[in-house]
Amino acid sequence: MEVVKPVKRNILLNPGPATTSDTVKYAQVVPDICPREPEFIEVMDRVRKELVRIVHGDPEKYTAVIFTGSGTIIQDVCVNSLVPDKKKICVVNNGAYSARMVEIANHYHIPCVNLKFPETGLPNLDTVRETLEKDKEIVVVATVHHETGTGVLNPIKEIGAIAHQEGCLFVVDTISTYGLRPIRIEEENIDFLMSSAQKGLAAMVGASWTVGRIDEIEKSASYPKRSYYCNLFMQYDFFKRVGEIHFTPPVQTIYALQQAIKEYWEEGEHARWERLTQCWEAIHKGLNEMGLESVIDKEIQGHLVVTVKAPESGQFDFTKFHDDCYERGFTIYPGKMFGVKTFRLCNLGQITYKDVEDFFVVAKDSFKKMGFTLPLNR
Ligand SMILES: *Cc1c(COP(=O)(O)O)cnc(C)c1O
């Protein structure tokens, strides 16, 4: 891949889109092509197979179905397409992205059991089991692998085992773990997972997909078609017949995705996880030096997001802090927790622990400018 001219490198510590390589950026610069040409259909076919391979899916059992849109589109698709008429979905909800799936179910008037747990901890598995035992109308269980809103990593293998014991389909939003934290789809009891190009694979915005069970997609042909653009079976069927996304695909985004997948394998699944864990450790080290604390226990974090308790003192101004960092090439993000003042530091993209160390030089400067003495007194 040719890089014509290096692009200014920004370190994105927000929860996606992530920092991308220049080779991925330039992969979008391709001759104009009509997506119905066999050449593009081949690209699409290869990309779909790779998307299954990244999560070690058996290609006889699992397939990837891609949609044009940001991550929420695939949450929409999975929630609206996989629940039979008059049956219920149960969302194991301990954060903002699970809550979004509840909202989607409500939006389509799909009966939904919103199983809410505190967002600073893990869901109670006994409660999940009891709920499914009691309510036999529940046929789909959905949750989020890594709650990007807080940084909590959920025990999906265990939740999936319970869902399967109770005869339910298990659907997992893995949007902030796919391509980052190694996933073995079948061993983790996942029937459908979700991902989006601009997150773990560090590609461009505009393509999102599910990797899911072929037999279950075919079964869903008889379920209500609650959406025209976002129905899973209809998109799968079009891929099967034509090899393509129904309606115009995000052509250039797919080329970037193809390059990002190549770079994923070049780095290696485990080397990537090591690199990201080093970034996450560097975040904790920097926070510790500053006297800042993380809201979520380190043991239940997914190594990809740290939610930081903001100083309570009136001297702290998130906007000023953000602007100072932004000017020097680092993007940070506000928190997504209810009732506590927080901000988030995320390490999803093509960054290293050295970038994180550089960030903390800037962060410390900014705190000093706001009048703090470091480390802060806890
Ligand atoms: C980013 C993200 C989404 C989707 O958000 P979009 O803004 O639509 O891309 C969904 N779930 C999780 C866990 C995410 O991290």
XYZ file of C-alpha atoms and ligand atoms in Angstrom:
393
model
C 0.000 0.000 0.000
C 1.461 3.335 -1.064
C 1.408 6.298 1.298
C 1.605 9.347 -0.941
C 2.151 11.795 1.897
C 2.023 11.067 5.663
C -1.162 12.417 7.247
C -1.005 14.334 10.557
C -1.239 11.703 13.266
C -3.823 12.374 15.968
C -3.969 10.125 18.992
C -7.624 9.348 19.602
C -8.289 8.351 23.194
C -12.046 8.604 22.594
C -14.180 5.443 22.340
C -14.020 5.265 18.509
C -13.477 6.103 15.745
C -9.918 5.035 16.491
C -6.500 6.208 15.297
C -5.823 4.571 11.920
C -2.640 3.852 9.977
C -1.809 5.897 6.888
C -1.900 2.704 4.828
C -5.533 2.193 5.837
C -6.317 5.839 5.035
C -4.730 5.589 1.597
C -6.377 2.231 0.827
C -9.505 4.282 0.111
C -7.845 5.981 -2.832
C -8.787 3.534 -5.580
C -9.959 3.893 -9.163
C -13.695 4.591 -9.317
C -15.598 1.345 -9.574
C -19.224 0.308 -9.766
C -19.852 -2.028 -6.827
C -21.754 -4.440 -9.072
C -18.533 -5.328 -10.931
C -17.227 -8.849 -10.251
C -13.949 -7.303 -9.069
C -15.686 -5.556 -6.183
C -17.920 -8.540 -5.440
C -14.734 -10.577 -4.958
C -13.372 -7.992 -2.517
C -16.624 -8.164 -0.577
C -16.562 -11.947 -0.526
C -12.990 -12.071 0.792
C -13.715 -9.446 3.436
C -16.792 -11.345 4.674
C -14.835 -14.575 5.003
C -12.070 -12.783 6.909
C -14.605 -11.260 9.292
C -15.695 -14.787 10.270
C -12.079 -15.988 10.509
C -11.065 -13.180 12.921
C -13.405 -14.667 15.548
C -12.446 -18.259 14.645
C -15.908 -19.003 13.289
C -16.561 -22.234 11.406
C -17.486 -21.019 7.887
C -19.971 -23.899 7.584
C -21.890 -22.550 10.579
C -21.265 -18.799 10.676
C -21.426 -16.027 8.111
C -20.773 -12.272 8.135
C -23.524 -9.906 7.005
C -22.432 -6.312 6.438
C -24.559 -3.157 6.548
C -23.741 0.444 5.608
C -23.669 2.496 8.783
C -22.074 3.145 12.165
C -22.144 0.559 14.959
C -25.674 1.314 16.071
C -27.032 0.042 12.749
C -25.941 -3.486 13.565
C -27.493 -3.300 17.036
C -30.675 -2.195 15.267
C -30.443 -5.087 12.780
C -29.826 -7.803 15.377
C -32.538 -6.586 17.743
C -35.195 -6.030 15.079
C -34.540 -9.199 13.042
C -33.970 -12.059 15.495
C -37.064 -12.002 17.699
C -40.034 -14.048 16.430
C -43.505 -12.514 16.553
C -44.930 -12.152 20.084
C -41.751 -13.475 21.695
C -39.446 -11.493 23.965
C -35.869 -10.319 24.059
C -34.075 -9.988 27.401
C -31.271 -7.435 27.599
C -28.676 -7.999 30.324
C -28.085 -4.327 30.901
C -25.229 -2.809 32.885
C -24.438 0.216 30.767
C -25.190 2.700 28.033
C -24.805 0.370 25.036
C -27.074 -2.315 26.487
C -29.532 0.449 27.257
C -29.410 1.368 23.566
C -30.526 -2.154 22.624
C -33.446 -1.776 25.051
C -34.349 1.493 23.322
C -34.203 -0.191 19.922
C -36.493 -3.016 21.104
C -38.915 -0.447 22.508
C -38.773 1.524 19.291
C -39.934 -1.538 17.298
C -42.480 -2.502 20.019
C -40.652 -5.780 20.571
C -41.498 -7.122 24.045
C -38.319 -6.574 26.047
C -37.241 -7.558 29.531
C -34.771 -4.903 30.626
C -32.627 -6.708 33.191
C -30.853 -3.786 34.789
C -27.711 -4.048 36.906
C -25.476 -1.341 38.377
C -23.171 0.011 35.696
C -20.095 -0.169 37.921
C -20.240 -3.951 38.299
C -20.956 -7.275 36.622
C -24.450 -8.653 36.056
C -25.723 -11.178 38.592
C -25.853 -14.520 36.800
C -28.386 -16.054 39.209
C -30.801 -13.247 38.397
C -30.260 -13.873 34.689
C -30.977 -17.588 35.111
C -34.059 -17.040 37.288
C -35.457 -14.523 34.814
C -35.089 -16.898 31.875
C -36.487 -19.850 33.860
C -39.565 -17.885 34.881
C -40.393 -16.259 31.554
C -40.575 -18.776 28.746
C -41.577 -16.097 26.253
C -37.958 -14.894 26.252
C -36.191 -16.464 23.269
C -33.287 -14.038 22.711
C -30.748 -12.833 25.276
C -28.635 -9.824 24.338
C -25.788 -8.091 26.096
C -22.597 -6.104 25.525
C -19.177 -7.770 25.781
C -17.244 -4.680 26.795
C -19.300 -1.706 27.967
C -17.474 1.119 26.253
C -19.401 3.569 28.438
C -17.575 2.398 31.574
C -14.867 -0.109 30.597
C -16.537 -3.109 32.278
C -15.929 -6.487 30.622
C -18.943 -8.781 30.925
C -18.731 -12.585 31.432
C -20.291 -13.426 28.088
C -19.318 -17.086 28.013
C -21.196 -17.638 31.290
C -24.227 -15.572 30.236
C -24.284 -17.448 26.920
C -24.210 -20.811 28.694
C -27.259 -19.808 30.741
C -29.043 -18.505 27.641
C -28.402 -21.787 25.842
C -29.506 -23.918 28.821
C -32.790 -22.036 28.669
C -33.108 -22.523 24.915
C -32.410 -18.878 24.004
C -30.340 -17.359 21.246
C -27.350 -15.372 22.529
C -26.594 -12.053 20.813
C -23.563 -10.003 21.874
C -22.467 -6.485 21.024
C -18.702 -6.985 20.644
C -18.268 -3.628 18.896
C -15.499 -2.495 21.247
C -13.713 -5.857 21.556
C -13.803 -7.348 18.040
C -10.318 -7.173 16.515
C -8.852 -6.145 19.876
C -9.483 -8.820 22.468
C -9.213 -12.321 20.983
C -12.697 -13.886 20.584
C -13.581 -17.495 19.765
C -17.201 -17.211 18.793
C -18.369 -20.769 19.400
C -16.383 -21.366 22.604
C -17.820 -18.148 24.042
C -21.362 -19.424 23.359
C -22.116 -16.600 20.933
C -24.776 -17.067 18.254
C -24.515 -13.520 16.870
C -21.872 -10.901 17.518
C -21.572 -7.343 16.249
C -18.735 -5.159 15.065
C -18.038 -1.911 13.264
C -15.128 -0.960 11.008
C -13.976 2.173 12.843
C -13.479 0.457 16.201
C -11.192 -2.524 16.821
C -10.018 -3.038 13.268
C -9.058 0.664 13.120
C -10.572 1.223 9.684
C -13.014 3.859 8.441
C -16.567 4.668 9.514
C -19.392 3.320 7.373
C -19.505 -0.478 7.566
C -20.826 -2.642 10.406
C -21.548 -6.338 10.512
C -22.771 -9.289 12.445
C -21.061 -12.666 12.429
C -23.841 -15.103 13.141
C -25.305 -18.558 12.754
C -26.444 -19.363 9.238
C -29.217 -21.735 10.403
C -30.665 -19.063 12.697
C -30.585 -16.407 9.971
C -32.465 -18.770 7.678
C -34.973 -19.487 10.430
C -35.540 -15.755 10.819
C -36.942 -15.553 7.268
C -40.389 -16.104 8.761
C -40.034 -13.495 11.543
C -41.651 -10.067 11.171
C -39.760 -7.747 8.780
C -39.782 -4.754 11.090
C -37.384 -2.690 8.981
C -36.931 -2.320 5.237
C -33.265 -1.264 5.151
C -32.117 -3.058 8.299
C -33.468 -6.601 8.072
C -30.877 -9.320 8.624
C -32.464 -12.071 6.543
C -33.089 -9.777 3.573
C -29.464 -8.583 3.559
C -28.142 -12.146 3.980
C -30.356 -13.345 1.158
C -29.128 -10.594 -1.147
C -25.513 -11.512 -0.353
C -26.335 -15.130 -1.117
C -27.949 -14.346 -4.461
C -25.888 -11.361 -5.667
C -22.769 -11.371 -3.449
C -23.430 -7.806 -2.399
C -24.963 -5.435 0.098
C -28.473 -4.581 -1.060
C -28.298 -0.905 -2.198
C -25.036 1.009 -2.555
C -22.231 -0.327 -0.342
C -19.662 2.023 1.252
C -17.146 1.198 -1.492
C -14.073 3.091 -0.232
C -14.738 2.064 3.371
C -14.665 -1.580 2.252
C -11.264 -1.100 0.609
C -9.951 0.452 3.833
C -11.452 -2.434 5.802
C -9.715 -4.930 3.542
C -6.369 -3.224 4.264
C -7.108 -3.048 8.017
C -7.780 -6.799 8.065
C -4.452 -7.391 6.316
C -2.709 -5.299 8.981
C -4.593 -7.187 11.698
C -3.094 -10.495 10.567
C 0.339 -8.945 10.010
C 0.422 -7.734 13.603
C -1.132 -10.949 14.929
C -4.101 -11.481 17.216
C -2.033 -11.952 20.362
C 0.628 -9.313 19.664
C -2.181 -6.813 19.178
C -3.761 -7.728 22.482
C -0.358 -7.361 24.182
C 0.148 -3.906 22.631
C -3.268 -2.735 23.785
C -2.783 -4.125 27.272
C 0.503 -2.176 27.470
C -1.404 0.991 26.511
C -3.983 0.302 29.186
C -1.297 -0.296 31.821
C 0.345 2.974 30.762
C -2.990 4.750 31.302
C -3.235 3.379 34.836
C 0.383 4.300 35.535
C -0.160 7.881 34.337
C -3.357 8.287 36.346
C -1.640 6.961 39.407
C 1.211 9.461 39.033
C -1.352 12.261 38.770
C -3.316 11.021 41.767
C -6.431 10.325 39.663
C -8.604 7.280 40.190
C -10.530 4.936 37.977
C -14.227 4.450 38.780
C -14.352 0.762 37.827
C -12.321 -1.920 39.654
C -9.281 -2.774 37.597
C -10.058 -6.522 37.800
C -13.294 -6.186 35.836
C -11.976 -3.816 33.155
C -11.594 -4.974 29.555
C -8.146 -3.332 29.063
C -9.595 -0.892 26.508
C -11.349 1.918 28.368
C -10.625 3.608 31.684
C -13.323 5.757 33.249
C -11.625 8.379 35.391
C -13.217 10.151 38.331
C -12.891 13.875 37.598
C -11.537 16.050 40.436
C -14.430 17.491 42.430
C -12.737 20.857 42.843
C -14.187 23.746 40.862
C -10.719 24.253 39.347
C -11.354 21.308 37.052
C -12.776 22.266 33.687
C -13.190 19.365 31.273
C -13.518 21.624 28.252
C -10.226 23.377 29.041
C -8.530 20.039 29.637
C -9.919 18.655 26.388
C -8.877 21.736 24.399
C -5.326 21.687 25.801
C -4.956 18.032 24.827
C -6.640 18.472 21.454
C -4.284 21.298 20.478
C -1.380 18.960 21.059
C -2.829 16.044 19.087
C -4.653 14.043 21.769
C -8.422 13.590 21.881
C -10.119 12.677 25.158
C -13.807 12.074 25.799
C -16.397 12.848 28.465
C -17.805 10.055 30.627
C -21.076 8.273 29.993
C -22.076 7.459 33.543
C -25.164 8.729 35.261
C -24.650 11.052 38.192
C -20.827 10.976 38.496
C -18.438 13.451 36.888
C -16.041 11.372 34.823
C -13.993 11.349 31.651
C -12.724 8.434 29.584
C -9.352 7.367 28.222
C -9.674 4.653 25.593
C -7.005 2.681 23.741
C -8.791 1.079 20.799
C -6.686 2.111 17.835
C -3.266 2.060 16.199
C -1.452 3.519 19.189
C 1.310 2.346 21.509
C 2.148 2.830 25.185
C 4.617 5.555 24.083
C 1.685 7.603 22.739
C 0.000 7.176 26.118
C 3.146 8.345 27.926
C 3.288 11.398 25.625
C -0.346 12.081 26.433
C 0.354 12.172 30.158
C 3.050 14.826 29.692
C 0.340 16.989 28.118
C -2.301 16.004 30.703
C -0.018 16.920 33.614
C 0.775 20.306 32.037
C -2.898 20.995 31.565
C -3.717 20.151 35.197
C -0.931 22.449 36.367
C -2.328 25.212 34.174
C -5.702 24.749 35.878
C -3.902 25.384 39.181
C -3.588 21.833 40.518
C -0.546 20.560 42.386
C 0.338 17.042 41.325
C -0.143 14.411 42.514
C -3.623 15.350 43.668
C -4.563 14.517 47.259
C -7.035 11.690 47.230
C -19.240 2.422 19.485
C -20.166 1.407 20.014
C -21.437 1.211 19.433
C -21.947 1.963 18.239
O -21.838 3.329 18.242
P -21.876 4.182 16.898
O -21.690 5.548 17.414
O -23.163 3.973 16.212
O -20.736 3.695 16.036
C -22.228 0.214 19.964
N -21.830 -0.547 20.980
C -20.614 -0.406 21.562
C -20.232 -1.313 22.685
C -19.758 0.578 21.093
O -18.549 0.714 21.663
